[in-house]
Amino acid sequence: MTNDAIVIGSGIGGLVTATQLAAKGAKVLVLERYLIPGGSAGYFERQGYRFDVGASMIFGLGQKGTTNLLTRALSSVNVSQEAIADPVQIHYHLPQGLDLKVDRVYEKFLQNLIAHFRHEEQGIRRFYDECQKVFKCLNSMDLLSLEEPRYLLRVFFQHPLACLGLAKYLPQNAGDVARRYIKDPQLLKFIDMECYCWSVVPSDMTPMINAGMVFSDRHYGGVNYPKGGVGQIAQKLVDGLEKAGGQIQYQARVTKILTEQGKAVGVQLANGKVYRGKRIVSNATRWDTFAQLLPPEAMPDNEKKWQQNYQKSPSFLSLHIGVKESVLPVGTECHHILLEDWEKMTDAEGTVFVSIPTLLDPDLAPNGYHIIHAFTPHWIDDWQKLSPSEYEAKKEKAAWRIIDRLEKLFPGLDAALDYLEVGTPRTHRRFLGREDGTYGPIPRRNLWGLLNMPFNRTAIPGLYCVGDSTFPGQGLNAVAFSGFACAHRIAVDLGL
């Protein structure tokens, strides 16, 4: 029996593609190498703690507009997810005493920032207001496949001004726009960090459309934490997929995409089992898709060109910590970013990201304890060719370097530790099946905004890509967008 679509991997992009297609009546099979769905939006449990694998700053779970893509993906298959509003997106602890909270209320955030840069008040307002313009364009239309001409035409006739507005921003990066209005070098560094904390590159390399989305949605739909942990989003999507007649198989590691006469027609698992499908969707990274699942010598020219424009972002060193609740001062926010030296922002261990999801959902930890998830960029090369004992010693050393820095924010952290688990880029590679444990593509140099990001179709007929190495890039809401777009394109191709 041939499936209409086979989806390789159950990250959020793959699950949104699968659920959207199943909701339209397609016969869909999802193949997941691990024991649970979600990929880097998964979870694991230890000694009464439920830890998120990746970040817990979640966009897309709002209740209004059209950019709340996670809410919309869930409701498409008749499931929903309770979410807890986070009043502050990030508490920044930056060099030169730049201590600042990004409040959910837009004007409050602007006032907080202007208090540090009074002479740049006009520039600050102009830059962030321009981000709001981008967001309003996006938020006025149904976000589906930009590869589908009839959809583009329909959207253009319904929202001509919004479309022209977005077209103007497609080739621009956030840094280009920021420098039009802002001169203060420290404030420009702050805008770099505002971009870096989700795009893993400075503002010069962060597309303006993505920046407009993130910098505005945090004040519109807001940052909302899923009750029960981030892993619940994937679990609910799987429930919806199965209700709609789709299937998911776990411990089903795809090792090969099968082609006949140049067209993708099926997949083969590690155990030799073959499944055939009219359309094959890879939620693996483009590196894994075109160098591991397909013969590297058959790589299409446009993929080679893409790899010349984009490189793998670093992976992370992750500390999953359980601590006594007494260590967190009253009024501590859920998300923090710590950087002591602007010059080290993009270095390994330069920037430390911190999430304390139990401040929003106490049920994730035993009574009287909190979870602190601290992570910092790291490259896999630093973790290769080590004996098991060298590897453990290196992990321990790195973890204590981070804990020492966190002590500045949370004095007494070391003494209050109840549980510590350390993950390295090797851990990310092993559990997420992503080459080098990467968290997605980053530009090798300044590119023209989003214009270089590939859409879902590939040069191999019948094969589509979804997830963070397709338009519009990284982040749960972004990969949900790529899932909506991919499913829309496939539905049109299948005549659904």
XYZ file of C-alpha atoms in Angstrom:
496
model
C 0.000 0.000 0.000
C 1.547 3.310 -1.094
C 1.299 6.295 1.244
C 0.413 9.716 -0.121
C 3.280 11.148 1.943
C 6.077 9.752 4.081
C 7.627 12.196 6.553
C 11.159 11.464 7.789
C 11.450 12.770 11.365
C 8.893 14.081 13.840
C 10.304 17.500 14.619
C 7.672 20.243 14.701
C 8.117 21.008 10.964
C 7.567 17.350 10.065
C 4.573 16.975 12.385
C 2.884 20.141 11.096
C 3.339 18.906 7.501
C 1.942 15.492 8.453
C -1.059 16.803 10.427
C -1.977 19.381 7.755
C -1.932 16.664 5.074
C -3.838 14.161 7.242
C -6.478 16.822 7.950
C -6.933 17.135 4.151
C -7.507 13.375 3.863
C -4.034 12.252 2.757
C -2.618 8.890 3.883
C 0.453 9.929 5.890
C 3.202 7.947 7.610
C 5.759 9.613 9.937
C 8.985 7.711 10.672
C 10.858 8.753 13.840
C 14.235 7.317 14.840
C 13.771 8.004 18.568
C 11.265 6.806 21.212
C 9.222 10.015 21.381
C 8.313 12.803 18.932
C 9.521 16.402 18.864
C 13.244 16.308 18.036
C 14.811 19.366 19.657
C 11.306 20.255 20.902
C 11.213 16.985 22.866
C 11.702 16.287 26.571
C 13.202 13.733 28.968
C 12.481 12.817 32.588
C 14.952 12.235 35.433
C 14.345 11.863 39.185
C 11.031 13.722 39.170
C 12.212 16.499 36.803
C 10.813 16.940 33.288
C 13.437 18.734 31.173
C 12.928 20.385 27.772
C 15.571 19.226 25.275
C 15.840 22.652 23.625
C 14.707 26.208 24.264
C 11.541 26.931 26.198
C 10.863 30.424 24.843
C 7.898 29.577 22.647
C 6.246 31.830 20.046
C 3.163 30.776 18.096
C 0.890 29.677 20.965
C -1.052 32.956 21.046
C -4.801 33.212 20.425
C -5.141 35.993 17.828
C -3.963 37.001 14.353
C -2.515 34.599 11.755
C 1.058 34.184 13.039
C 0.058 31.929 15.976
C 1.033 28.919 13.877
C 1.401 26.353 16.670
C -2.107 27.109 17.976
C -3.449 26.861 14.408
C -1.569 23.624 13.671
C -3.030 22.004 16.787
C -6.585 23.162 16.122
C -6.415 21.897 12.496
C -6.447 18.365 13.948
C -8.864 19.162 16.800
C -6.391 19.244 19.680
C -5.304 22.143 21.880
C -2.530 23.005 24.296
C -2.931 25.011 27.487
C -0.257 27.708 27.692
C 1.041 30.006 30.431
C 1.792 33.618 29.474
C 5.332 34.814 30.242
C 5.243 38.511 31.296
C 8.895 39.092 30.312
C 10.466 37.566 27.195
C 14.109 37.896 28.310
C 16.048 39.436 31.161
C 19.337 40.555 29.585
C 22.545 40.711 31.696
C 24.982 42.345 29.261
C 28.337 44.149 29.315
C 28.728 47.725 30.609
C 25.888 47.250 33.115
C 23.233 46.833 30.426
C 20.646 45.067 32.587
C 17.290 45.103 30.884
C 13.963 43.245 30.723
C 11.991 42.813 27.502
C 8.494 43.346 28.863
C 5.488 41.789 27.101
C 3.993 45.322 26.945
C 5.635 47.041 23.930
C 5.757 50.565 25.376
C 7.184 49.272 28.655
C 10.009 47.513 26.783
C 10.779 50.668 24.784
C 10.902 52.716 28.003
C 13.270 50.166 29.602
C 15.628 50.399 26.609
C 15.383 54.197 26.235
C 16.327 54.545 29.933
C 19.789 53.200 28.947
C 20.048 55.198 25.681
C 18.149 58.484 26.149
C 19.989 60.116 23.208
C 18.719 57.368 20.867
C 15.029 57.504 21.797
C 13.929 58.470 18.274
C 16.134 55.802 16.634
C 14.915 53.089 19.014
C 11.263 53.909 18.306
C 11.820 54.070 14.550
C 13.654 50.743 14.370
C 11.194 48.754 16.480
C 8.216 50.486 14.824
C 9.573 49.351 11.458
C 9.716 45.787 12.852
C 6.047 46.229 13.813
C 5.244 47.184 10.198
C 6.756 43.926 8.925
C 4.784 41.967 11.513
C 1.489 43.679 10.615
C 1.982 42.683 6.962
C 2.628 39.045 7.976
C -0.177 39.027 10.507
C -2.817 40.135 7.998
C -2.547 37.120 5.692
C -2.824 33.354 5.751
C 0.741 32.021 5.783
C 0.977 29.187 3.243
C 3.308 28.128 0.417
C 5.116 30.897 -1.420
C 5.819 28.293 -4.141
C 2.166 28.084 -5.113
C 1.276 30.707 -7.760
C -2.524 30.643 -7.242
C -2.101 31.234 -3.513
C 0.302 34.139 -4.158
C -2.110 35.701 -6.614
C -5.053 35.332 -4.220
C -3.083 36.801 -1.310
C -1.861 39.678 -3.468
C -5.401 40.631 -4.493
C -6.630 40.356 -0.891
C -3.680 42.209 0.721
C -1.812 44.193 -1.992
C -0.183 46.680 0.400
C 0.938 44.015 2.886
C 2.472 41.981 0.036
C 4.340 44.961 -1.367
C 5.507 45.797 2.166
C 6.917 42.301 2.653
C 8.496 42.200 -0.821
C 10.435 45.353 0.103
C 11.871 43.656 3.215
C 12.708 40.265 1.665
C 16.249 41.283 0.573
C 17.023 43.272 3.770
C 18.713 42.254 7.012
C 17.824 43.686 10.443
C 21.250 45.344 10.765
C 20.713 47.344 7.541
C 17.505 48.801 8.991
C 18.923 49.365 12.505
C 21.857 51.409 11.164
C 19.481 53.709 9.275
C 18.147 54.960 12.610
C 20.761 54.197 15.256
C 24.372 55.354 15.657
C 25.345 54.378 19.236
C 27.761 51.402 18.927
C 26.626 49.821 22.210
C 22.968 50.040 21.196
C 23.832 48.414 17.849
C 25.570 45.626 19.844
C 22.326 45.230 21.814
C 20.384 44.832 18.536
C 22.997 42.216 17.527
C 22.205 40.316 20.731
C 18.458 40.726 20.169
C 18.991 38.870 16.863
C 21.694 36.450 18.020
C 19.597 35.004 20.830
C 17.319 33.247 18.309
C 19.084 33.433 14.906
C 22.620 32.579 16.220
C 24.058 35.341 14.006
C 24.369 39.142 14.465
C 21.835 41.589 12.992
C 23.782 42.048 9.726
C 23.021 38.420 8.871
C 19.507 38.164 10.350
C 16.708 38.629 7.779
C 14.522 41.658 8.549
C 11.339 39.634 8.011
C 12.345 37.172 10.758
C 13.399 40.008 13.081
C 10.116 41.834 12.458
C 8.240 38.675 13.361
C 10.131 37.927 16.596
C 10.538 41.507 17.862
C 6.829 42.202 17.409
C 5.083 38.918 18.162
C 6.575 38.891 21.678
C 4.374 41.963 22.345
C 1.361 40.680 20.355
C 0.766 36.936 20.778
C 3.520 36.925 23.372
C 5.814 34.219 24.673
C 3.693 31.394 26.110
C 4.962 28.271 27.849
C 3.080 25.024 27.143
C 1.672 23.511 30.352
C 3.468 20.198 30.985
C 6.574 21.256 29.044
C 7.543 21.932 25.426
C 7.345 18.201 24.610
C 3.551 18.440 24.951
C 3.262 20.301 21.622
C 4.678 17.337 19.673
C 2.672 14.828 21.739
C -0.574 16.712 20.990
C 0.251 16.949 17.277
C 0.790 13.160 17.233
C -2.602 12.661 18.953
C -4.178 14.850 16.277
C -2.326 13.049 13.470
C -3.599 9.668 14.646
C -7.157 10.991 15.114
C -7.048 12.238 11.511
C -6.020 8.766 10.285
C -2.248 9.309 9.976
C 0.379 7.009 11.490
C 3.691 7.428 13.300
C 6.306 4.751 13.918
C 9.050 5.134 16.533
C 12.506 3.529 16.486
C 12.171 3.677 12.707
C 15.467 5.115 11.499
C 15.440 5.998 7.813
C 18.858 5.341 6.237
C 17.999 5.858 2.567
C 15.649 7.841 0.356
C 14.848 5.572 -2.597
C 14.729 7.017 -6.101
C 13.616 5.573 -9.454
C 14.458 7.414 -12.692
C 15.569 10.373 -10.585
C 12.273 10.637 -8.650
C 11.901 10.020 -4.881
C 9.552 7.049 -4.425
C 10.165 5.667 -0.946
C 12.483 5.144 2.008
C 14.470 2.314 3.523
C 14.924 1.825 7.277
C 18.046 0.650 9.114
C 16.378 -2.779 9.471
C 15.951 -3.058 5.680
C 12.179 -2.414 5.633
C 10.982 -0.360 2.662
C 8.003 2.021 2.537
C 6.769 3.601 -0.669
C 5.161 7.036 -0.959
C 3.905 9.409 -3.650
C 5.708 12.250 -1.872
C 8.695 12.042 0.489
C 9.270 14.812 3.061
C 12.590 15.117 4.890
C 12.502 16.820 8.281
C 16.218 15.986 8.609
C 18.684 18.830 8.017
C 19.655 19.494 4.400
C 23.149 18.179 5.219
C 21.724 14.871 6.438
C 19.189 14.698 3.590
C 21.565 15.259 0.674
C 24.784 13.728 2.028
C 23.503 10.825 4.190
C 20.054 9.748 2.961
C 20.899 10.222 -0.722
C 24.189 9.371 -2.478
C 26.407 12.478 -2.034
C 27.562 12.254 -5.667
C 23.937 12.775 -6.773
C 23.660 16.097 -4.899
C 21.802 18.624 -7.098
C 23.726 21.764 -8.104
C 21.365 24.106 -6.266
C 22.048 22.185 -3.018
C 25.806 22.576 -3.539
C 25.225 26.292 -4.093
C 23.086 26.490 -0.927
C 25.899 24.872 1.070
C 28.283 27.521 -0.272
C 25.949 30.219 1.100
C 25.068 28.566 4.417
C 27.016 26.669 7.040
C 25.958 24.622 10.052
C 25.276 26.681 13.150
C 27.083 25.502 16.270
C 25.512 22.941 18.541
C 25.178 23.530 22.292
C 26.660 22.540 25.595
C 23.534 22.055 27.735
C 23.262 21.934 31.510
C 20.012 20.482 32.842
C 20.015 21.444 36.505
C 17.694 20.739 39.432
C 18.060 23.240 42.305
C 16.415 24.085 45.625
C 13.858 26.852 45.097
C 15.489 29.004 47.797
C 18.322 29.869 45.373
C 16.060 31.945 43.081
C 15.296 35.454 44.403
C 11.640 36.529 44.429
C 10.765 38.153 41.095
C 13.282 36.087 39.035
C 12.204 35.922 35.377
C 11.934 32.704 33.355
C 14.454 33.520 30.575
C 17.886 35.122 30.914
C 20.836 35.879 28.669
C 24.262 36.387 30.166
C 27.253 37.933 28.355
C 30.253 39.605 29.975
C 32.179 40.722 26.838
C 30.654 41.971 23.556
C 33.653 40.641 21.606
C 32.833 37.084 22.696
C 29.116 37.106 21.816
C 29.389 34.519 19.021
C 32.238 32.457 20.564
C 31.819 29.024 22.116
C 30.733 29.687 25.725
C 30.441 33.420 24.979
C 26.703 33.833 25.487
C 24.828 31.754 28.079
C 21.078 31.208 27.587
C 19.059 30.340 30.684
C 15.497 29.002 31.010
C 13.740 28.355 34.335
C 10.431 26.905 33.117
C 9.301 25.880 36.634
C 8.707 29.588 37.391
C 5.786 29.261 34.941
C 4.896 25.590 35.460
C 6.006 24.308 38.917
C 4.753 20.770 38.109
C 7.885 20.071 36.032
C 10.028 19.589 39.172
C 9.592 17.970 42.598
C 8.014 20.170 45.259
C 10.507 22.743 46.604
C 12.796 22.562 43.525
C 13.290 24.369 40.218
C 14.715 23.455 36.822
C 17.461 25.621 35.377
C 18.358 24.817 31.776
C 21.543 26.671 30.797
C 23.015 26.281 27.328
C 25.816 27.890 25.369
C 27.069 27.448 21.774
C 29.730 24.768 21.233
C 31.209 23.138 18.130
C 31.424 19.366 17.812
C 35.116 19.498 16.756
C 36.066 20.334 20.356
C 34.464 17.084 21.562
C 35.900 14.559 19.097
C 38.746 12.067 19.565
C 38.450 11.865 23.359
C 38.612 8.698 25.448
C 35.494 8.119 27.618
C 37.316 9.394 30.724
C 38.672 12.488 28.875
C 35.158 13.175 27.572
C 33.621 13.002 31.071
C 36.376 15.196 32.569
C 35.950 17.793 29.799
C 32.155 17.834 30.327
C 32.589 18.350 34.060
C 35.083 21.212 33.607
C 32.876 22.978 31.061
C 29.796 22.589 33.285
C 31.518 24.174 36.280
C 32.718 27.096 34.158
C 29.076 27.817 33.324
C 27.844 27.257 36.895
C 30.491 29.714 38.164
C 29.123 32.363 35.812
C 25.512 31.619 36.795
C 26.481 32.154 40.452
C 26.568 35.901 39.656
C 22.854 35.764 38.846
C 21.900 33.167 41.445
C 24.300 33.273 44.411
C 24.471 29.937 46.244
C 23.594 27.930 43.106
C 26.517 25.547 43.538
C 25.494 24.648 47.111
C 21.802 24.251 46.144
C 22.378 21.738 43.297
C 20.170 18.663 43.469
C 20.645 17.253 39.946
C 22.984 17.971 37.029
C 23.086 16.425 33.571
C 25.412 17.739 30.866
C 24.814 17.358 27.125
C 27.423 18.144 24.459
C 27.240 18.516 20.668
C 27.831 14.743 20.557
C 24.708 14.211 22.685
C 22.685 16.433 20.347
C 23.963 14.553 17.296
C 23.164 11.182 18.833
C 19.633 11.894 20.031
C 18.472 14.364 17.380
C 20.139 12.731 14.364
C 21.429 16.104 13.156
C 24.850 16.282 11.536
C 27.366 17.709 14.048
C 24.433 18.338 16.429
C 23.779 21.591 14.555
C 20.746 23.725 15.350
C 20.254 24.755 11.726
C 21.848 26.830 8.966
C 23.501 30.218 9.370
C 24.768 32.428 6.510
C 28.489 32.134 5.700
C 28.486 35.853 4.855
C 26.014 38.718 4.553
C 23.267 37.498 2.225
C 20.197 39.266 0.849
C 17.753 38.782 3.715
C 15.554 35.730 3.196
C 16.015 35.550 -0.573
C 18.637 32.770 -0.377
C 16.563 30.480 1.868
C 15.196 27.544 -0.154
C 11.498 26.649 -0.136
C 10.124 23.133 0.364
C 10.463 21.608 -3.084
C 13.864 20.229 -4.050
C 15.526 19.524 -7.396
C 14.588 15.852 -6.934
C 10.959 15.349 -8.054
C 8.787 13.943 -5.270
C 11.212 15.040 -2.508
C 10.461 17.991 -0.217
C 12.356 19.424 2.746
C 10.799 20.941 5.863
C 12.218 22.381 9.082
C 14.893 24.926 9.934
C 16.946 24.548 6.748
C 13.990 25.750 4.663
C 12.276 29.153 4.448
C 11.877 30.989 6.855
C 14.544 29.369 9.134
C 14.987 28.551 12.822
C 12.582 28.596 15.767
C 9.422 26.591 16.520
C 7.043 29.078 14.911
C 9.311 29.349 11.845
C 9.455 25.567 11.339
C 5.672 25.417 11.867
C 5.406 27.939 8.997
C 7.607 25.704 6.834
C 5.281 22.786 7.730
C 2.145 24.704 6.670
C 3.887 25.750 3.440
C 5.159 22.231 2.678
C 1.772 20.582 3.273
C 0.015 23.228 1.148
C 2.438 22.693 -1.749
C 2.120 18.868 -1.535
C -1.696 19.036 -1.268
C -1.793 21.085 -4.488
C 0.651 18.656 -6.163
C -1.492 15.670 -5.107
C -4.704 17.428 -6.110
C -6.188 17.215 -2.601
